[in-house]
PDB file of C-alpha atoms in Angstrom:
ATOM      1  CA  MET K   1     -21.067 -14.617  12.201  1.00  0.00           C
ATOM      2  CA  THR K   2     -24.183 -13.317  13.985  1.00  0.00           C
ATOM      3  CA  LEU K   3     -25.643  -9.892  13.257  1.00  0.00           C
ATOM      4  CA  PRO K   4     -24.351  -8.244  16.487  1.00  0.00           C
ATOM      5  CA  LEU K   5     -20.850  -9.579  15.761  1.00  0.00           C
ATOM      6  CA  LEU K   6     -21.074  -8.311  12.186  1.00  0.00           C
ATOM      7  CA  THR K   7     -22.057  -4.910  13.545  1.00  0.00           C
ATOM      8  CA  LEU K   8     -19.016  -4.863  15.842  1.00  0.00           C
ATOM      9  CA  HIS K   9     -16.802  -6.013  12.952  1.00  0.00           C
ATOM     10  CA  PHE K  10     -17.780  -3.150  10.656  1.00  0.00           C
ATOM     11  CA  ALA K  11     -17.734  -0.692  13.570  1.00  0.00           C
ATOM     12  CA  ALA K  12     -14.154  -1.809  14.350  1.00  0.00           C
ATOM     13  CA  LEU K  13     -13.133  -1.175  10.751  1.00  0.00           C
ATOM     14  CA  THR K  14     -14.692   2.293  10.796  1.00  0.00           C
ATOM     15  CA  ALA K  15     -13.083   3.130  14.147  1.00  0.00           C
ATOM     16  CA  GLY K  16      -9.723   1.784  12.972  1.00  0.00           C
ATOM     17  CA  PHE K  17      -9.886   3.880   9.817  1.00  0.00           C
ATOM     18  CA  LEU K  18     -10.620   7.027  11.845  1.00  0.00           C
ATOM     19  CA  LEU K  19      -7.790   6.229  14.277  1.00  0.00           C
ATOM     20  CA  ASP K  20      -5.378   5.901  11.374  1.00  0.00           C
ATOM     21  CA  LEU K  21      -6.422   9.309  10.032  1.00  0.00           C
ATOM     22  CA  LEU K  22      -6.086  10.804  13.513  1.00  0.00           C
ATOM     23  CA  LEU K  23      -2.902   9.190  14.826  1.00  0.00           C
ATOM     24  CA  GLY K  24      -0.955   7.765  11.915  1.00  0.00           C
ATOM     25  CA  ASP K  25       1.907   5.379  12.676  1.00  0.00           C
ATOM     26  CA  PRO K  26       3.931   6.432  15.753  1.00  0.00           C
ATOM     27  CA  HIS K  27       7.405   4.973  15.141  1.00  0.00           C
ATOM     28  CA  TRP K  28       7.935   4.327  18.843  1.00  0.00           C
ATOM     29  CA  ALA K  29       4.904   2.020  19.111  1.00  0.00           C
ATOM     30  CA  PRO K  30       4.991  -1.744  18.389  1.00  0.00           C
ATOM     31  CA  HIS K  31       3.578  -2.504  14.958  1.00  0.00           C
ATOM     32  CA  PRO K  32       2.507  -5.841  13.412  1.00  0.00           C
ATOM     33  CA  VAL K  33       3.979  -5.018  10.001  1.00  0.00           C
ATOM     34  CA  ARG K  34       7.393  -4.381  11.526  1.00  0.00           C
ATOM     35  CA  ALA K  35       7.052  -7.680  13.395  1.00  0.00           C
ATOM     36  CA  ILE K  36       6.212  -9.422  10.112  1.00  0.00           C
ATOM     37  CA  GLY K  37       9.303  -7.872   8.569  1.00  0.00           C
ATOM     38  CA  ARG K  38      11.479  -9.223  11.379  1.00  0.00           C
ATOM     39  CA  LEU K  39       9.865 -12.651  10.958  1.00  0.00           C
ATOM     40  CA  ILE K  40      10.691 -12.671   7.225  1.00  0.00           C
ATOM     41  CA  ALA K  41      14.279 -11.619   7.915  1.00  0.00           C
ATOM     42  CA  ALA K  42      14.636 -14.325  10.590  1.00  0.00           C
ATOM     43  CA  LEU K  43      13.194 -17.118   8.421  1.00  0.00           C
ATOM     44  CA  GLU K  44      15.137 -16.449   5.237  1.00  0.00           C
ATOM     45  CA  PRO K  45      18.624 -17.686   6.323  1.00  0.00           C
ATOM     46  CA  PRO K  46      17.500 -21.055   7.800  1.00  0.00           C
ATOM     47  CA  LEU K  47      15.200 -21.750   4.831  1.00  0.00           C
ATOM     48  CA  ARG K  48      18.067 -21.092   2.427  1.00  0.00           C
ATOM     49  CA  ARG K  49      20.216 -23.533   4.414  1.00  0.00           C
ATOM     50  CA  VAL K  50      17.576 -26.276   4.581  1.00  0.00           C
ATOM     51  CA  PHE K  51      16.645 -26.279   0.885  1.00  0.00           C
ATOM     52  CA  PRO K  52      19.057 -26.901  -2.006  1.00  0.00           C
ATOM     53  CA  SER K  53      20.610 -23.848  -3.648  1.00  0.00           C
ATOM     54  CA  SER K  54      19.306 -24.891  -7.083  1.00  0.00           C
ATOM     55  CA  ASP K  55      16.567 -22.941  -8.838  1.00  0.00           C
ATOM     56  CA  ARG K  56      13.951 -25.505  -7.813  1.00  0.00           C
ATOM     57  CA  GLY K  57      15.283 -25.589  -4.270  1.00  0.00           C
ATOM     58  CA  LEU K  58      15.042 -21.809  -3.980  1.00  0.00           C
ATOM     59  CA  LEU K  59      11.494 -21.902  -5.326  1.00  0.00           C
ATOM     60  CA  ALA K  60      10.606 -24.470  -2.643  1.00  0.00           C
ATOM     61  CA  ALA K  61      12.304 -22.389   0.056  1.00  0.00           C
ATOM     62  CA  GLY K  62      10.341 -19.332  -1.068  1.00  0.00           C
ATOM     63  CA  ALA K  63       7.096 -21.296  -0.990  1.00  0.00           C
ATOM     64  CA  ALA K  64       7.897 -22.424   2.558  1.00  0.00           C
ATOM     65  CA  LEU K  65       8.558 -18.811   3.530  1.00  0.00           C
ATOM     66  CA  VAL K  66       5.169 -17.776   2.136  1.00  0.00           C
ATOM     67  CA  ALA K  67       3.371 -20.562   4.008  1.00  0.00           C
ATOM     68  CA  LEU K  68       5.021 -19.729   7.336  1.00  0.00           C
ATOM     69  CA  VAL K  69       4.690 -15.952   7.054  1.00  0.00           C
ATOM     70  CA  LEU K  70       1.025 -16.187   6.122  1.00  0.00           C
ATOM     71  CA  LEU K  71       0.217 -18.792   8.773  1.00  0.00           C
ATOM     72  CA  ILE K  72       1.967 -17.376  11.843  1.00  0.00           C
ATOM     73  CA  PRO K  73       0.621 -13.769  11.935  1.00  0.00           C
ATOM     74  CA  THR K  74      -2.852 -14.836  10.772  1.00  0.00           C
ATOM     75  CA  ALA K  75      -3.110 -17.624  13.368  1.00  0.00           C
ATOM     76  CA  LEU K  76      -1.884 -15.315  16.128  1.00  0.00           C
ATOM     77  CA  THR K  77      -4.494 -12.724  15.121  1.00  0.00           C
ATOM     78  CA  VAL K  78      -7.280 -15.314  15.206  1.00  0.00           C
ATOM     79  CA  LEU K  79      -6.064 -16.545  18.598  1.00  0.00           C
ATOM     80  CA  LEU K  80      -5.871 -13.020  20.020  1.00  0.00           C
ATOM     81  CA  LEU K  81      -9.406 -12.149  18.926  1.00  0.00           C
ATOM     82  CA  TYR K  82     -10.728 -15.499  20.168  1.00  0.00           C
ATOM     83  CA  LEU K  83      -9.179 -15.060  23.620  1.00  0.00           C
ATOM     84  CA  CYS K  84     -10.422 -11.473  23.833  1.00  0.00           C
ATOM     85  CA  GLY K  85     -13.891 -12.667  22.825  1.00  0.00           C
ATOM     86  CA  LEU K  86     -13.901 -15.183  25.678  1.00  0.00           C
ATOM     87  CA  VAL K  87     -13.471 -12.293  28.091  1.00  0.00           C
ATOM     88  CA  SER K  88     -15.850  -9.841  26.423  1.00  0.00           C
ATOM     89  CA  PRO K  89     -17.093  -9.005  22.929  1.00  0.00           C
ATOM     90  CA  TRP K  90     -16.138  -5.415  23.696  1.00  0.00           C
ATOM     91  CA  LEU K  91     -12.546  -6.443  24.379  1.00  0.00           C
ATOM     92  CA  ALA K  92     -12.530  -8.281  21.040  1.00  0.00           C
ATOM     93  CA  PHE K  93     -13.966  -5.132  19.412  1.00  0.00           C
ATOM     94  CA  ALA K  94     -11.193  -3.010  20.953  1.00  0.00           C
ATOM     95  CA  ALA K  95      -8.515  -5.459  19.810  1.00  0.00           C
ATOM     96  CA  GLU K  96      -9.883  -5.594  16.260  1.00  0.00           C
ATOM     97  CA  THR K  97     -10.148  -1.807  16.154  1.00  0.00           C
ATOM     98  CA  ILE K  98      -6.472  -1.451  17.075  1.00  0.00           C
ATOM     99  CA  LEU K  99      -5.450  -4.077  14.516  1.00  0.00           C
ATOM    100  CA  CYS K 100      -7.505  -2.403  11.772  1.00  0.00           C
ATOM    101  CA  TYR K 101      -5.888   0.906  12.677  1.00  0.00           C
ATOM    102  CA  GLN K 102      -2.386  -0.561  12.490  1.00  0.00           C
ATOM    103  CA  LEU K 103      -2.980  -2.288   9.152  1.00  0.00           C
ATOM    104  CA  LEU K 104      -3.946   0.966   7.403  1.00  0.00           C
ATOM    105  CA  ALA K 105      -1.434   3.561   6.233  1.00  0.00           C
ATOM    106  CA  ALA K 106      -3.298   6.613   4.894  1.00  0.00           C
ATOM    107  CA  ARG K 107      -2.036   9.061   7.527  1.00  0.00           C
ATOM    108  CA  SER K 108       1.585   7.852   7.451  1.00  0.00           C
ATOM    109  CA  LEU K 109       1.589   7.987   3.644  1.00  0.00           C
ATOM    110  CA  ARG K 110       0.334  11.547   3.786  1.00  0.00           C
ATOM    111  CA  ASP K 111       2.804  12.611   6.519  1.00  0.00           C
ATOM    112  CA  GLU K 112       5.871  11.116   4.838  1.00  0.00           C
ATOM    113  CA  SER K 113       5.057  12.591   1.432  1.00  0.00           C
ATOM    114  CA  MET K 114       4.229  15.993   2.889  1.00  0.00           C
ATOM    115  CA  ALA K 115       7.691  16.060   4.464  1.00  0.00           C
ATOM    116  CA  VAL K 116       8.967  16.050   0.867  1.00  0.00           C
ATOM    117  CA  CYS K 117       6.596  18.887  -0.033  1.00  0.00           C
ATOM    118  CA  ARG K 118       7.790  21.005   2.900  1.00  0.00           C
ATOM    119  CA  ALA K 119      11.425  20.366   1.995  1.00  0.00           C
ATOM    120  CA  LEU K 120      10.774  21.476  -1.586  1.00  0.00           C
ATOM    121  CA  GLU K 121       8.937  24.622  -0.509  1.00  0.00           C
ATOM    122  CA  GLN K 122      11.006  25.626   2.509  1.00  0.00           C
ATOM    123  CA  GLY K 123      14.321  23.770   2.338  1.00  0.00           C
ATOM    124  CA  THR K 124      17.094  22.949  -0.093  1.00  0.00           C
ATOM    125  CA  LEU K 125      17.027  20.513  -3.008  1.00  0.00           C
ATOM    126  CA  ASP K 126      19.388  18.205  -1.100  1.00  0.00           C
ATOM    127  CA  GLN K 127      16.954  18.128   1.837  1.00  0.00           C
ATOM    128  CA  ALA K 128      14.101  17.326  -0.539  1.00  0.00           C
ATOM    129  CA  ARG K 129      16.126  14.555  -2.185  1.00  0.00           C
ATOM    130  CA  HIS K 130      16.870  13.059   1.232  1.00  0.00           C
ATOM    131  CA  ALA K 131      13.206  13.260   2.267  1.00  0.00           C
ATOM    132  CA  VAL K 132      11.990  11.524  -0.883  1.00  0.00           C
ATOM    133  CA  SER K 133      14.722   8.859  -0.594  1.00  0.00           C
ATOM    134  CA  MET K 134      12.929   7.682   2.567  1.00  0.00           C
ATOM    135  CA  ILE K 135       9.825   6.682   0.609  1.00  0.00           C
ATOM    136  CA  VAL K 136      11.026   5.645  -2.889  1.00  0.00           C
ATOM    137  CA  GLY K 137      13.341   2.962  -4.220  1.00  0.00           C
ATOM    138  CA  ARG K 138      14.864   4.923  -7.112  1.00  0.00           C
ATOM    139  CA  ASP K 139      18.127   6.854  -7.012  1.00  0.00           C
ATOM    140  CA  THR K 140      17.405  10.416  -5.900  1.00  0.00           C
ATOM    141  CA  GLU K 141      20.730  12.230  -6.300  1.00  0.00           C
ATOM    142  CA  ARG K 142      20.003  13.017  -9.976  1.00  0.00           C
ATOM    143  CA  LEU K 143      16.466  14.358  -9.408  1.00  0.00           C
ATOM    144  CA  ASP K 144      15.648  18.037  -9.899  1.00  0.00           C
ATOM    145  CA  ARG K 145      12.842  19.737  -7.979  1.00  0.00           C
ATOM    146  CA  SER K 146      10.185  18.543 -10.418  1.00  0.00           C
ATOM    147  CA  GLY K 147      11.632  15.019 -10.325  1.00  0.00           C
ATOM    148  CA  VAL K 148      11.487  14.949  -6.528  1.00  0.00           C
ATOM    149  CA  ALA K 149       7.863  16.127  -6.557  1.00  0.00           C
ATOM    150  CA  LYS K 150       7.024  13.563  -9.228  1.00  0.00           C
ATOM    151  CA  ALA K 151       8.572  10.729  -7.177  1.00  0.00           C
ATOM    152  CA  ALA K 152       6.507  11.720  -4.134  1.00  0.00           C
ATOM    153  CA  VAL K 153       3.298  11.964  -6.189  1.00  0.00           C
ATOM    154  CA  GLU K 154       3.913   8.513  -7.701  1.00  0.00           C
ATOM    155  CA  THR K 155       4.518   7.000  -4.260  1.00  0.00           C
ATOM    156  CA  VAL K 156       1.266   8.376  -2.848  1.00  0.00           C
ATOM    157  CA  ALA K 157      -0.691   7.318  -5.923  1.00  0.00           C
ATOM    158  CA  GLU K 158       0.697   3.779  -6.053  1.00  0.00           C
ATOM    159  CA  ASN K 159       0.535   3.135  -2.306  1.00  0.00           C
ATOM    160  CA  ALA K 160      -3.048   4.375  -2.129  1.00  0.00           C
ATOM    161  CA  GLY K 161      -3.862   0.962  -3.587  1.00  0.00           C
ATOM    162  CA  ASP K 162      -1.850  -1.523  -1.542  1.00  0.00           C
ATOM    163  CA  GLY K 163      -1.446   0.643   1.558  1.00  0.00           C
ATOM    164  CA  VAL K 164      -5.028   1.858   1.992  1.00  0.00           C
ATOM    165  CA  ILE K 165      -7.721   0.537  -0.360  1.00  0.00           C
ATOM    166  CA  ALA K 166      -6.624  -3.113  -0.485  1.00  0.00           C
ATOM    167  CA  PRO K 167      -6.285  -3.429   3.327  1.00  0.00           C
ATOM    168  CA  LEU K 168      -9.687  -1.778   3.748  1.00  0.00           C
ATOM    169  CA  LEU K 169     -11.224  -4.317   1.372  1.00  0.00           C
ATOM    170  CA  PHE K 170      -9.634  -7.349   3.031  1.00  0.00           C
ATOM    171  CA  LEU K 171     -10.501  -6.057   6.511  1.00  0.00           C
ATOM    172  CA  ALA K 172     -14.114  -5.575   5.424  1.00  0.00           C
ATOM    173  CA  ILE K 173     -14.331  -9.092   3.978  1.00  0.00           C
ATOM    174  CA  GLY K 174     -12.535 -11.071   6.680  1.00  0.00           C
ATOM    175  CA  GLY K 175     -11.758  -8.769   9.563  1.00  0.00           C
ATOM    176  CA  ALA K 176      -8.341  -8.397  11.150  1.00  0.00           C
ATOM    177  CA  PRO K 177      -7.210 -11.988  10.345  1.00  0.00           C
ATOM    178  CA  LEU K 178      -7.667 -11.559   6.586  1.00  0.00           C
ATOM    179  CA  GLY K 179      -6.234  -8.056   6.784  1.00  0.00           C
ATOM    180  CA  MET K 180      -3.170  -9.465   8.556  1.00  0.00           C
ATOM    181  CA  LEU K 181      -2.785 -12.176   5.905  1.00  0.00           C
ATOM    182  CA  TYR K 182      -2.853  -9.519   3.183  1.00  0.00           C
ATOM    183  CA  LYS K 183      -0.274  -7.328   4.937  1.00  0.00           C
ATOM    184  CA  ALA K 184       1.967 -10.357   5.501  1.00  0.00           C
ATOM    185  CA  CYS K 185       1.911 -11.104   1.780  1.00  0.00           C
ATOM    186  CA  ASN K 186       2.412  -7.455   0.837  1.00  0.00           C
ATOM    187  CA  THR K 187       5.361  -7.138   3.243  1.00  0.00           C
ATOM    188  CA  MET K 188       6.961 -10.278   1.793  1.00  0.00           C
ATOM    189  CA  ASP K 189       6.641  -8.872  -1.704  1.00  0.00           C
ATOM    190  CA  SER K 190       8.315  -5.617  -0.634  1.00  0.00           C
ATOM    191  CA  MET K 191      11.208  -7.526   0.979  1.00  0.00           C
ATOM    192  CA  VAL K 192      11.845 -10.517  -1.293  1.00  0.00           C
ATOM    193  CA  GLY K 193       9.737  -9.979  -4.422  1.00  0.00           C
ATOM    194  CA  TYR K 194      12.582  -8.690  -6.585  1.00  0.00           C
ATOM    195  CA  ARG K 195      13.753  -9.918  -9.994  1.00  0.00           C
ATOM    196  CA  ASN K 196      17.436  -9.911  -9.113  1.00  0.00           C
ATOM    197  CA  ASP K 197      20.053 -12.627  -8.595  1.00  0.00           C
ATOM    198  CA  ARG K 198      19.241 -13.033  -4.895  1.00  0.00           C
ATOM    199  CA  TYR K 199      15.440 -13.187  -5.064  1.00  0.00           C
ATOM    200  CA  LEU K 200      14.538 -14.216  -8.620  1.00  0.00           C
ATOM    201  CA  TYR K 201      13.537 -17.722  -7.473  1.00  0.00           C
ATOM    202  CA  PHE K 202      13.360 -17.364  -3.679  1.00  0.00           C
ATOM    203  CA  GLY K 203      10.916 -14.451  -3.890  1.00  0.00           C
ATOM    204  CA  ARG K 204       8.867 -15.606  -6.855  1.00  0.00           C
ATOM    205  CA  CYS K 205       6.067 -17.255  -4.860  1.00  0.00           C
ATOM    206  CA  ALA K 206       5.624 -14.168  -2.679  1.00  0.00           C
ATOM    207  CA  ALA K 207       5.575 -11.873  -5.719  1.00  0.00           C
ATOM    208  CA  ARG K 208       3.045 -13.996  -7.610  1.00  0.00           C
ATOM    209  CA  LEU K 209       0.731 -14.297  -4.605  1.00  0.00           C
ATOM    210  CA  ASP K 210       0.883 -10.541  -4.063  1.00  0.00           C
ATOM    211  CA  ASP K 211      -0.109 -10.052  -7.713  1.00  0.00           C
ATOM    212  CA  VAL K 212      -3.092 -12.376  -7.213  1.00  0.00           C
ATOM    213  CA  LEU K 213      -4.263 -10.746  -3.973  1.00  0.00           C
ATOM    214  CA  ASN K 214      -3.974  -7.245  -5.434  1.00  0.00           C
ATOM    215  CA  PHE K 215      -5.620  -8.002  -8.784  1.00  0.00           C
ATOM    216  CA  LEU K 216      -9.149  -6.931  -7.793  1.00  0.00           C
ATOM    217  CA  PRO K 217      -8.214  -4.267  -5.176  1.00  0.00           C
ATOM    218  CA  ALA K 218      -5.889  -2.460  -7.616  1.00  0.00           C
ATOM    219  CA  ARG K 219      -8.596  -2.114 -10.238  1.00  0.00           C
ATOM    220  CA  LEU K 220     -11.200  -1.148  -7.657  1.00  0.00           C
ATOM    221  CA  ALA K 221      -8.827   1.438  -6.192  1.00  0.00           C
ATOM    222  CA  GLY K 222      -8.266   2.985  -9.618  1.00  0.00           C
ATOM    223  CA  LEU K 223     -12.007   3.250 -10.264  1.00  0.00           C
ATOM    224  CA  LEU K 224     -12.654   4.693  -6.794  1.00  0.00           C
ATOM    225  CA  MET K 225      -9.917   7.266  -7.382  1.00  0.00           C
ATOM    226  CA  CYS K 226     -11.632   8.342 -10.604  1.00  0.00           C
ATOM    227  CA  LEU K 227     -14.917   8.713  -8.683  1.00  0.00           C
ATOM    228  CA  ALA K 228     -13.173  10.584  -5.858  1.00  0.00           C
ATOM    229  CA  ALA K 229     -11.372  13.055  -8.148  1.00  0.00           C
ATOM    230  CA  PRO K 230     -14.275  15.520  -8.560  1.00  0.00           C
ATOM    231  CA  LEU K 231     -14.958  15.309  -4.820  1.00  0.00           C
ATOM    232  CA  ALA K 232     -11.328  16.353  -4.281  1.00  0.00           C
ATOM    233  CA  GLY K 233     -11.648  19.281  -6.703  1.00  0.00           C
ATOM    234  CA  LEU K 234      -9.786  17.500  -9.510  1.00  0.00           C
ATOM    235  CA  ASP K 235     -10.642  16.308 -13.024  1.00  0.00           C
ATOM    236  CA  GLY K 236     -12.618  13.085 -12.717  1.00  0.00           C
ATOM    237  CA  LYS K 237     -13.350  12.805 -16.432  1.00  0.00           C
ATOM    238  CA  ASN K 238      -9.670  12.965 -17.360  1.00  0.00           C
ATOM    239  CA  ALA K 239      -8.810  10.610 -14.495  1.00  0.00           C
ATOM    240  CA  LEU K 240     -11.122   7.994 -16.002  1.00  0.00           C
ATOM    241  CA  ARG K 241      -9.731   8.601 -19.506  1.00  0.00           C
ATOM    242  CA  ILE K 242      -6.100   8.110 -18.456  1.00  0.00           C
ATOM    243  CA  PHE K 243      -7.054   5.221 -16.163  1.00  0.00           C
ATOM    244  CA  ARG K 244      -8.606   3.365 -19.085  1.00  0.00           C
ATOM    245  CA  ARG K 245      -5.685   4.188 -21.399  1.00  0.00           C
ATOM    246  CA  ASP K 246      -2.582   3.797 -19.201  1.00  0.00           C
ATOM    247  CA  ARG K 247      -3.511   1.501 -16.308  1.00  0.00           C
ATOM    248  CA  LYS K 248      -1.473  -1.355 -17.829  1.00  0.00           C
ATOM    249  CA  ASN K 249       1.694   0.720 -18.439  1.00  0.00           C
ATOM    250  CA  HIS K 250       3.756  -1.178 -15.881  1.00  0.00           C
ATOM    251  CA  LYS K 251       5.550  -4.522 -15.605  1.00  0.00           C
ATOM    252  CA  SER K 252       3.414  -5.285 -12.564  1.00  0.00           C
ATOM    253  CA  PRO K 253      -0.214  -6.112 -13.444  1.00  0.00           C
ATOM    254  CA  ASN K 254      -1.447  -3.981 -10.539  1.00  0.00           C
ATOM    255  CA  SER K 255       0.858  -1.004  -9.958  1.00  0.00           C
ATOM    256  CA  ALA K 256      -0.291   1.467 -12.608  1.00  0.00           C
ATOM    257  CA  HIS K 257      -4.043   1.603 -11.937  1.00  0.00           C
ATOM    258  CA  THR K 258      -4.030   4.261  -9.223  1.00  0.00           C
ATOM    259  CA  GLU K 259      -1.055   6.042 -10.801  1.00  0.00           C
ATOM    260  CA  ALA K 260      -3.002   6.354 -14.047  1.00  0.00           C
ATOM    261  CA  ALA K 261      -6.076   7.721 -12.273  1.00  0.00           C
ATOM    262  CA  ALA K 262      -3.955  10.215 -10.307  1.00  0.00           C
ATOM    263  CA  ALA K 263      -2.008  11.336 -13.390  1.00  0.00           C
ATOM    264  CA  GLY K 264      -5.261  11.999 -15.218  1.00  0.00           C
ATOM    265  CA  ALA K 265      -6.856  13.802 -12.291  1.00  0.00           C
ATOM    266  CA  LEU K 266      -3.815  16.093 -11.945  1.00  0.00           C
ATOM    267  CA  HIS K 267      -3.077  16.467 -15.692  1.00  0.00           C
ATOM    268  CA  ILE K 268       0.576  15.447 -15.240  1.00  0.00           C
ATOM    269  CA  LEU K 269       2.992  12.856 -16.625  1.00  0.00           C
ATOM    270  CA  LEU K 270       4.187  10.117 -14.258  1.00  0.00           C
ATOM    271  CA  ALA K 271       6.524   7.099 -14.477  1.00  0.00           C
ATOM    272  CA  GLY K 272       8.986   6.886 -17.380  1.00  0.00           C
ATOM    273  CA  PRO K 273      12.763   6.244 -17.159  1.00  0.00           C
ATOM    274  CA  ASN K 274      14.486   6.366 -13.763  1.00  0.00           C
ATOM    275  CA  TYR K 275      17.772   5.273 -12.225  1.00  0.00           C
ATOM    276  CA  TYR K 276      17.841   2.365  -9.761  1.00  0.00           C
ATOM    277  CA  PHE K 277      21.134   1.422  -8.089  1.00  0.00           C
ATOM    278  CA  GLY K 278      23.011   3.379 -10.747  1.00  0.00           C
ATOM    279  CA  GLN K 279      21.291   1.686 -13.690  1.00  0.00           C
ATOM    280  CA  LEU K 280      18.836   3.429 -16.003  1.00  0.00           C
ATOM    281  CA  VAL K 281      15.527   1.534 -16.082  1.00  0.00           C
ATOM    282  CA  VAL K 282      13.228   2.462 -18.955  1.00  0.00           C
ATOM    283  CA  LYS K 283       9.529   2.335 -18.070  1.00  0.00           C
ATOM    284  CA  PRO K 284       6.432   3.469 -19.989  1.00  0.00           C
ATOM    285  CA  THR K 285       5.007   6.852 -19.106  1.00  0.00           C
ATOM    286  CA  ILE K 286       1.597   7.300 -17.485  1.00  0.00           C
ATOM    287  CA  GLY K 287      -0.567  10.337 -18.191  1.00  0.00           C
ATOM    288  CA  ASP K 288      -0.093  13.372 -20.439  1.00  0.00           C
ATOM    289  CA  ASP K 289       2.602  16.026 -20.159  1.00  0.00           C
ATOM    290  CA  ASP K 290       0.108  18.883 -19.834  1.00  0.00           C
ATOM    291  CA  ARG K 291       2.300  20.784 -17.364  1.00  0.00           C
ATOM    292  CA  PRO K 292       5.391  20.259 -15.157  1.00  0.00           C
ATOM    293  CA  VAL K 293       4.939  18.435 -11.861  1.00  0.00           C
ATOM    294  CA  GLU K 294       5.218  20.913  -8.960  1.00  0.00           C
ATOM    295  CA  PRO K 295       5.424  20.615  -5.165  1.00  0.00           C
ATOM    296  CA  SER K 296       1.768  21.559  -4.753  1.00  0.00           C
ATOM    297  CA  ASP K 297       0.874  18.381  -6.666  1.00  0.00           C
ATOM    298  CA  ILE K 298       1.950  16.437  -3.581  1.00  0.00           C
ATOM    299  CA  ARG K 299      -0.806  18.222  -1.666  1.00  0.00           C
ATOM    300  CA  ARG K 300      -3.277  17.533  -4.464  1.00  0.00           C
ATOM    301  CA  VAL K 301      -2.496  13.835  -4.710  1.00  0.00           C
ATOM    302  CA  ASN K 302      -2.781  13.484  -0.940  1.00  0.00           C
ATOM    303  CA  ARG K 303      -6.184  15.151  -1.064  1.00  0.00           C
ATOM    304  CA  LEU K 304      -7.130  12.684  -3.786  1.00  0.00           C
ATOM    305  CA  MET K 305      -5.762   9.717  -1.813  1.00  0.00           C
ATOM    306  CA  LEU K 306      -7.614  10.691   1.382  1.00  0.00           C
ATOM    307  CA  THR K 307     -10.863  11.330  -0.504  1.00  0.00           C
ATOM    308  CA  THR K 308     -10.528   7.936  -2.188  1.00  0.00           C
ATOM    309  CA  ALA K 309      -9.862   6.318   1.189  1.00  0.00           C
ATOM    310  CA  ALA K 310     -12.940   7.958   2.714  1.00  0.00           C
ATOM    311  CA  LEU K 311     -15.064   6.824  -0.223  1.00  0.00           C
ATOM    312  CA  ALA K 312     -13.733   3.270   0.131  1.00  0.00           C
ATOM    313  CA  ALA K 313     -14.329   3.273   3.884  1.00  0.00           C
ATOM    314  CA  ALA K 314     -17.906   4.393   3.311  1.00  0.00           C
ATOM    315  CA  LEU K 315     -18.492   1.625   0.776  1.00  0.00           C
ATOM    316  CA  PHE K 316     -16.700  -1.132   2.696  1.00  0.00           C
ATOM    317  CA  SER K 317     -17.691  -0.370   6.289  1.00  0.00           C
ATOM    318  CA  LEU K 318     -20.152   2.474   6.802  1.00  0.00           C
ATOM    319  CA  LEU K 319     -22.781   1.136   4.392  1.00  0.00           C
ATOM    320  CA  PRO K 320     -22.623  -2.468   5.737  1.00  0.00           C
ATOM    321  CA  LEU K 321     -22.593  -1.057   9.283  1.00  0.00           C
ATOM    322  CA  ALA K 322     -25.734   0.981   8.582  1.00  0.00           C
ATOM    323  CA  ALA K 323     -27.397  -2.107   7.102  1.00  0.00           C
ATOM    324  CA  CYS K 324     -26.485  -4.183  10.175  1.00  0.00           C
ATOM    325  CA  LEU K 325     -27.786  -1.516  12.550  1.00  0.00           C
ATOM    326  CA  ALA K 326     -31.011  -1.212  10.572  1.00  0.00           C
ATOM    327  CA  ALA K 327     -31.544  -4.987  10.852  1.00  0.00           C
ATOM    328  CA  LEU K 328     -31.075  -5.090  14.631  1.00  0.00           C
TER     329      LEU K 328
END
């Protein structure tokens, strides 16, 4: 990639990041992640029919799903940018900017979690439970006000990694095509990467690949969140302490890193036992029980998430962009 193209690449990432902060994810607009979700749903039934229903057959079917879902969106992204580049590098820049914008989720994460905060502060507990049920997988009918706030805080903290920092990193390294590949894998994991009777074997390849792709970004996101905590008016020293102590307190090798940093920065206790589909699931706790979780913690964790995202964007795009411009 030549220096002018590199400059446009990092400029597209910066512009896409700013568009995400400004516009979020309008639900009426077409979105590549929703298209990937429809592709996964469309491919699953025929793959299950083609491959044997044995454990090994389901593993093979899941591997085929991964190959197709990674290949199709990534190839289409490469083709789109190539065709736009034939017309004009500025058209390719515009296309990559829009794709970068759509592959990031900082604003939508903030908006959806703040709907929970508003319901807790201005509405009823039932309204707050309904709002948080839109963004978490646990059962919400048993949650009290502190439990609802805690669920929203955990969602923002965890998704800061795979919804914001990881896409930023992959977009910086390989542009929209690599960003699309990452989101395809992440979407597969969210749809089929479950350890239940239906997906234990069929979704295993998607889940393992998602673990591999998120290994470095999750740890980087946790460290960046510790660095961002004092910039967000929170306790960076305690964030680093809890990050180092509790970042492995999860079955997933990647999920607890940003939760640990956020719990330390806010001086609250996250994770622990919760009900899923009527069954109590015991999980390790993350953080210290210094005080009860309150609705205002949703605001604080969003401030921390956005500060971390801005710090990551500066490291991944603004600094390389400045270096490219200086070399021109």
